[in-house]
Tab-separated table of N, CA and C in Angstrom:
chain	number	residue	atom	x	y	z
C	33	UNK	N	0.687	-1.316	0.208
C	33	UNK	CA	0.026	0.471	0.327
C	33	UNK	C	0.597	1.017	0.095
C	34	UNK	N	0.826	2.513	-1.374
C	34	UNK	CA	1.639	3.269	-1.246
C	34	UNK	C	0.274	4.371	-0.651
C	35	UNK	N	0.483	5.072	0.324
C	35	UNK	CA	-0.150	6.723	0.154
C	35	UNK	C	0.285	7.966	0.231
C	36	UNK	N	0.236	8.963	-0.265
C	36	UNK	CA	1.182	10.211	-0.199
C	36	UNK	C	-0.089	11.279	1.414
C	37	UNK	N	0.901	11.331	1.715
C	37	UNK	CA	0.346	12.556	3.087
C	37	UNK	C	-0.520	12.164	4.367
C	38	UNK	N	-0.688	12.719	5.049
C	38	UNK	CA	-1.198	12.058	5.634
C	38	UNK	C	-2.840	10.913	5.656
C	39	UNK	N	-3.013	10.109	6.291
C	39	UNK	CA	-4.012	8.928	5.843
C	39	UNK	C	-4.588	8.351	7.054
C	40	UNK	N	-5.881	8.016	7.272
C	40	UNK	CA	-6.509	6.879	7.812
C	40	UNK	C	-7.512	5.889	7.771
C	41	UNK	N	-7.244	4.990	8.544
C	41	UNK	CA	-7.744	3.871	8.105
C	41	UNK	C	-8.747	3.380	9.779
C	42	UNK	N	-9.977	3.814	9.683
C	42	UNK	CA	-11.047	3.386	10.637
C	42	UNK	C	-10.394	1.773	11.157
C	43	UNK	N	-11.263	1.905	12.245
C	43	UNK	CA	-10.955	1.159	13.148
C	43	UNK	C	-11.636	-0.420	12.214
C	44	UNK	N	-11.468	-1.499	12.625
C	44	UNK	CA	-12.366	-3.014	11.419
C	44	UNK	C	-11.302	-4.014	11.876
C	45	UNK	N	-12.089	-4.865	11.694
C	45	UNK	CA	-11.528	-6.468	12.228
C	45	UNK	C	-11.394	-7.565	11.096
C	46	UNK	N	-10.079	-7.344	11.115
C	46	UNK	CA	-9.762	-9.028	10.088
C	46	UNK	C	-10.667	-10.404	10.356
C	47	UNK	N	-11.523	-10.339	9.518
C	47	UNK	CA	-12.222	-11.673	9.651
C	47	UNK	C	-12.346	-12.880	8.652
C	48	UNK	N	-11.045	-12.711	7.902
C	48	UNK	CA	-10.550	-14.086	6.865
C	48	UNK	C	-10.108	-14.769	7.437
C	49	UNK	N	-9.314	-14.822	9.264
C	49	UNK	CA	-8.932	-15.947	9.738
C	49	UNK	C	-7.091	-15.655	9.653
C	50	UNK	N	-6.544	-14.914	9.018
C	50	UNK	CA	-5.285	-14.847	8.594
C	50	UNK	C	-5.121	-13.988	9.493
C	51	UNK	N	-3.503	-13.850	10.284
C	51	UNK	CA	-3.351	-12.601	11.253
C	51	UNK	C	-2.378	-11.676	10.602
C	52	UNK	N	-3.069	-10.523	10.184
C	52	UNK	CA	-2.216	-9.238	9.845
C	52	UNK	C	-0.812	-8.964	10.126
C	53	UNK	N	-0.107	-8.896	8.944
C	53	UNK	CA	1.927	-8.018	9.043
C	53	UNK	C	1.726	-7.555	8.201
C	54	UNK	N	2.795	-6.365	8.819
C	54	UNK	CA	2.763	-5.163	8.332
C	54	UNK	C	4.268	-4.700	8.586
C	55	UNK	N	5.118	-4.406	7.231
C	55	UNK	CA	5.928	-3.790	7.589
C	55	UNK	C	5.735	-2.046	7.281
C	56	UNK	N	6.245	-1.142	7.866
C	56	UNK	CA	5.909	0.068	7.100
C	56	UNK	C	7.719	0.611	6.872
C	57	UNK	N	7.949	0.346	5.598
C	57	UNK	CA	9.504	0.646	4.813
C	57	UNK	C	9.491	2.052	5.496
C	58	UNK	N	8.817	2.598	4.311
C	58	UNK	CA	9.005	4.281	4.594
C	58	UNK	C	7.922	5.289	5.312
C	59	UNK	N	7.575	5.961	6.014
C	59	UNK	CA	6.567	6.922	6.774
C	59	UNK	C	6.599	5.996	8.287
C	60	UNK	N	5.574	7.069	8.664
C	60	UNK	CA	5.382	6.928	9.781
C	60	UNK	C	3.547	6.897	10.153
C	61	UNK	N	3.729	5.549	10.812
C	61	UNK	CA	2.021	5.364	11.159
C	61	UNK	C	1.976	5.083	13.102
C	62	UNK	N	0.991	5.370	12.955
C	62	UNK	CA	0.371	4.948	14.643
C	62	UNK	C	-0.607	3.923	14.530
C	63	UNK	N	-0.183	2.600	15.060
C	63	UNK	CA	-1.691	1.615	15.079
C	63	UNK	C	-1.981	1.383	16.426
C	64	UNK	N	-3.262	1.463	16.376
C	64	UNK	CA	-3.825	1.025	17.948
C	64	UNK	C	-4.727	-0.480	17.605
C	65	UNK	N	-4.338	-1.473	18.438
C	65	UNK	CA	-4.649	-2.783	18.097
C	65	UNK	C	-5.096	-3.774	19.273
C	66	UNK	N	-6.489	-4.064	19.367
C	66	UNK	CA	-7.319	-4.443	20.356
C	66	UNK	C	-7.199	-6.031	20.501
C	67	UNK	N	-7.258	-6.341	21.700
C	67	UNK	CA	-7.165	-8.013	21.352
C	67	UNK	C	-8.890	-8.665	21.131
C	68	UNK	N	-8.852	-9.550	21.092
C	68	UNK	CA	-9.965	-10.198	19.982
C	68	UNK	C	-11.513	-9.897	21.236
C	69	UNK	N	-12.678	-9.942	21.074
C	69	UNK	CA	-13.756	-9.653	21.659
C	69	UNK	C	-13.766	-8.205	21.627
C	70	UNK	N	-14.543	-8.135	23.195
C	70	UNK	CA	-15.416	-6.630	23.363
C	70	UNK	C	-13.961	-5.475	23.713
C	71	UNK	N	-12.876	-5.913	23.608
C	71	UNK	CA	-11.731	-4.599	22.985
C	71	UNK	C	-11.945	-3.892	22.075
C	72	UNK	N	-11.947	-5.246	20.772
C	72	UNK	CA	-12.155	-5.292	19.140
C	72	UNK	C	-12.960	-4.546	19.258
C	73	UNK	N	-14.872	-4.841	20.012
C	73	UNK	CA	-16.125	-4.040	19.486
C	73	UNK	C	-15.628	-2.410	20.153
C	74	UNK	N	-14.865	-1.955	20.786
C	74	UNK	CA	-14.892	-0.731	21.411
C	74	UNK	C	-13.688	-0.192	20.778
C	75	UNK	N	-12.750	-0.646	19.669
C	75	UNK	CA	-12.129	-0.098	19.213
C	75	UNK	C	-12.851	0.222	18.138
C	76	UNK	N	-13.293	-0.472	16.744
C	76	UNK	CA	-14.038	-0.422	16.412
C	76	UNK	C	-14.975	0.716	15.966
C	77	UNK	N	-15.747	0.984	17.113
C	77	UNK	CA	-16.738	2.169	17.954
C	77	UNK	C	-16.107	3.092	17.607
C	78	UNK	N	-14.819	3.225	18.231
C	78	UNK	CA	-14.245	4.585	18.857
C	78	UNK	C	-13.409	4.999	17.792
C	79	UNK	N	-13.086	4.544	16.910
C	79	UNK	CA	-12.494	5.032	15.807
C	79	UNK	C	-12.949	5.433	14.261
C	80	UNK	N	-14.036	6.243	14.212
C	80	UNK	CA	-14.193	5.891	13.044
C	80	UNK	C	-13.692	7.144	12.053
C	81	UNK	N	-13.153	7.412	12.994
C	81	UNK	CA	-12.331	9.670	11.983
C	81	UNK	C	-11.083	9.577	12.589
C	82	UNK	N	-10.173	10.535	12.175
C	82	UNK	CA	-9.308	10.752	12.868
C	82	UNK	C	-8.982	11.333	14.147
C	83	UNK	N	-9.966	12.184	14.094
C	83	UNK	CA	-9.871	12.813	15.385
C	83	UNK	C	-10.689	12.181	16.412
C	84	UNK	N	-11.610	10.862	16.459
C	84	UNK	CA	-11.842	9.760	17.053
C	84	UNK	C	-10.247	9.122	17.897
C	85	UNK	N	-10.082	8.514	16.658
C	85	UNK	CA	-8.564	8.176	16.959
C	85	UNK	C	-7.245	8.834	18.170
C	86	UNK	N	-7.518	9.775	17.876
C	86	UNK	CA	-6.351	10.920	18.451
C	86	UNK	C	-7.331	11.345	20.003
C	87	UNK	N	-8.121	11.406	19.466
C	87	UNK	CA	-9.124	11.715	20.552
C	87	UNK	C	-8.597	10.055	21.956
C	88	UNK	N	-8.119	8.508	21.365
C	88	UNK	CA	-8.095	7.772	22.312
C	88	UNK	C	-6.587	7.600	22.531
C	89	UNK	N	-6.205	7.865	21.499
C	89	UNK	CA	-4.720	7.814	21.640
C	89	UNK	C	-4.186	9.106	22.915
C	90	UNK	N	-4.656	10.019	23.015
C	90	UNK	CA	-4.933	10.798	24.064
C	90	UNK	C	-5.165	10.931	25.213
C	91	UNK	N	-6.504	10.134	25.791
C	91	UNK	CA	-7.190	10.428	26.750
C	91	UNK	C	-6.980	8.573	26.977
C	92	UNK	N	-6.264	8.116	26.131
C	92	UNK	CA	-6.397	6.572	26.583
C	92	UNK	C	-7.264	6.212	26.678
C	93	UNK	N	-7.493	4.824	26.550
C	93	UNK	CA	-9.203	3.991	26.773
C	93	UNK	C	-9.315	3.279	28.303
C	94	UNK	N	-11.077	3.286	28.913
C	94	UNK	CA	-11.284	2.778	29.436
C	94	UNK	C	-10.442	2.103	30.438
C	95	UNK	N	-10.820	2.072	31.723
C	95	UNK	CA	-10.046	1.132	32.410
C	95	UNK	C	-10.059	-0.057	32.296
C	96	UNK	N	-11.280	-0.708	31.880
C	96	UNK	CA	-11.474	-2.006	31.797
C	96	UNK	C	-10.775	-2.326	30.621
C	97	UNK	N	-10.242	-1.334	29.613
C	97	UNK	CA	-9.595	-2.046	28.398
C	97	UNK	C	-8.261	-1.575	28.110
C	98	UNK	N	-7.675	-1.245	29.540
C	98	UNK	CA	-6.208	-0.362	29.370
C	98	UNK	C	-5.289	-1.584	29.035
C	99	UNK	N	-5.199	-2.623	29.440
C	99	UNK	CA	-4.583	-4.301	29.226
C	99	UNK	C	-4.661	-4.726	28.017
C	100	UNK	N	-5.781	-4.009	27.463
C	100	UNK	CA	-6.409	-4.944	25.900
C	100	UNK	C	-6.023	-3.865	24.755
C	101	UNK	N	-5.876	-2.942	24.674
C	101	UNK	CA	-5.438	-2.602	23.919
C	101	UNK	C	-4.006	-1.542	23.752
C	102	UNK	N	-3.164	-1.747	22.649
C	102	UNK	CA	-1.345	-1.566	22.723
C	102	UNK	C	-1.660	-0.527	21.244
C	103	UNK	N	-0.323	0.101	21.858
C	103	UNK	CA	0.117	1.175	20.844
C	103	UNK	C	1.351	0.659	20.200
C	104	UNK	N	1.109	1.033	18.793
C	104	UNK	CA	2.407	0.354	17.689
C	104	UNK	C	2.227	1.933	17.145
C	105	UNK	N	4.266	2.516	17.476
C	105	UNK	CA	4.216	3.534	16.072
C	105	UNK	C	5.430	3.155	15.343
C	106	UNK	N	5.267	2.997	13.896
C	106	UNK	CA	5.911	2.544	13.196
C	106	UNK	C	7.663	2.835	12.936
C	107	UNK	N	8.342	1.719	12.956
C	107	UNK	CA	9.606	1.857	12.659
C	107	UNK	C	9.966	1.464	11.355
C	108	UNK	N	10.840	1.339	10.517
C	108	UNK	CA	11.585	1.144	8.956
C	108	UNK	C	12.129	-0.442	9.410
C	109	UNK	N	12.478	-0.717	11.010
C	109	UNK	CA	13.348	-1.730	10.688
C	109	UNK	C	12.543	-2.821	11.672
C	110	UNK	N	11.208	-2.673	11.852
C	110	UNK	CA	10.427	-3.432	12.419
C	110	UNK	C	9.298	-3.956	12.067
C	111	UNK	N	8.565	-5.002	12.271
C	111	UNK	CA	7.416	-5.772	11.497
C	111	UNK	C	6.551	-5.757	12.565
C	112	UNK	N	5.607	-5.440	12.969
C	112	UNK	CA	4.213	-5.522	13.299
C	112	UNK	C	2.829	-6.914	12.865
C	113	UNK	N	2.954	-7.868	13.785
C	113	UNK	CA	1.946	-9.113	14.109
C	113	UNK	C	0.670	-9.073	14.522
C	114	UNK	N	-0.439	-8.881	13.831
C	114	UNK	CA	-1.652	-8.456	14.636
C	114	UNK	C	-1.973	-10.246	14.476
C	115	UNK	N	-2.759	-10.606	15.627
C	115	UNK	CA	-3.077	-11.434	15.301
C	115	UNK	C	-4.714	-11.831	15.171
C	116	UNK	N	-5.215	-13.220	14.075
C	116	UNK	CA	-6.755	-13.014	13.542
C	116	UNK	C	-8.177	-12.444	14.411
C	117	UNK	N	-8.797	-11.770	14.112
C	117	UNK	CA	-9.869	-11.779	14.139
C	117	UNK	C	-9.560	-10.152	16.054
C	118	UNK	N	-8.449	-9.761	15.551
C	118	UNK	CA	-8.825	-8.618	16.456
C	118	UNK	C	-8.619	-7.369	15.650
C	119	UNK	N	-8.998	-5.972	16.191
C	119	UNK	CA	-9.557	-4.886	16.071
C	119	UNK	C	-7.966	-4.387	15.554
C	120	UNK	N	-8.437	-3.495	14.339
C	120	UNK	CA	-6.740	-2.139	14.616
C	120	UNK	C	-7.226	-1.300	13.793
C	121	UNK	N	-6.332	0.360	14.340
C	121	UNK	CA	-7.149	1.344	13.155
C	121	UNK	C	-5.417	1.722	13.377
C	122	UNK	N	-5.329	2.652	11.811
C	122	UNK	CA	-3.983	3.311	11.625
C	122	UNK	C	-4.260	4.426	11.365
C	123	UNK	N	-3.365	5.150	11.703
C	123	UNK	CA	-3.279	7.053	11.489
C	123	UNK	C	-1.493	6.740	10.961
C	124	UNK	N	-1.832	7.464	9.707
C	124	UNK	CA	-0.094	7.685	8.565
C	124	UNK	C	-0.026	9.171	9.575
C	125	UNK	N	1.012	9.482	9.706
C	125	UNK	CA	1.854	10.912	10.442
C	125	UNK	C	2.427	11.256	9.121
C	126	UNK	N	2.672	11.023	7.963
C	126	UNK	CA	3.821	10.958	7.392
C	126	UNK	C	3.367	12.563	6.531
C	127	UNK	N	4.060	13.502	6.187
C	127	UNK	CA	4.077	14.951	5.513
C	127	UNK	C	3.793	13.968	3.704
C	128	UNK	N	4.927	13.278	3.345
C	128	UNK	CA	4.909	12.714	1.870
C	128	UNK	C	4.675	11.074	1.774
C	129	UNK	N	5.476	10.451	1.115
C	129	UNK	CA	4.868	9.122	1.085
C	129	UNK	C	5.482	7.891	2.133
C	130	UNK	N	4.717	7.349	1.873
C	130	UNK	CA	4.286	5.898	3.337
C	130	UNK	C	4.137	4.893	2.380
C	131	UNK	N	4.995	3.710	3.036
C	131	UNK	CA	4.951	2.709	2.121
C	131	UNK	C	4.374	1.810	2.982
C	132	UNK	N	3.563	0.362	2.863
C	132	UNK	CA	3.189	-0.627	3.749
C	132	UNK	C	3.274	-1.302	3.209
C	133	UNK	N	3.926	-2.795	3.359
C	133	UNK	CA	4.279	-4.020	3.343
C	133	UNK	C	3.546	-5.144	3.980
C	134	UNK	N	2.320	-6.490	3.877
C	134	UNK	CA	2.562	-7.222	4.172
C	134	UNK	C	1.682	-8.233	3.707
């Protein structure tokens, strides 16, 4: 996936049964990833737009989900692997190109 400038992916759950693997080769992204079940449903409902995403990042999740929602800031040397049936939402911070493979 190649994007230019800021980009937002609303919360969604991969339902195909496979894990999601991503390597951000260029650019910077913040991922919010939730555990399966109630935390994933919460993340999907709370990240319909970039403003909601940033509000959740800034205030943090409710106490009940604090240990079930994780933050990941991309690094060109790292790969993020998300288990199947877990929700995620992504905000691209880069001004220029962002390239993600997975």
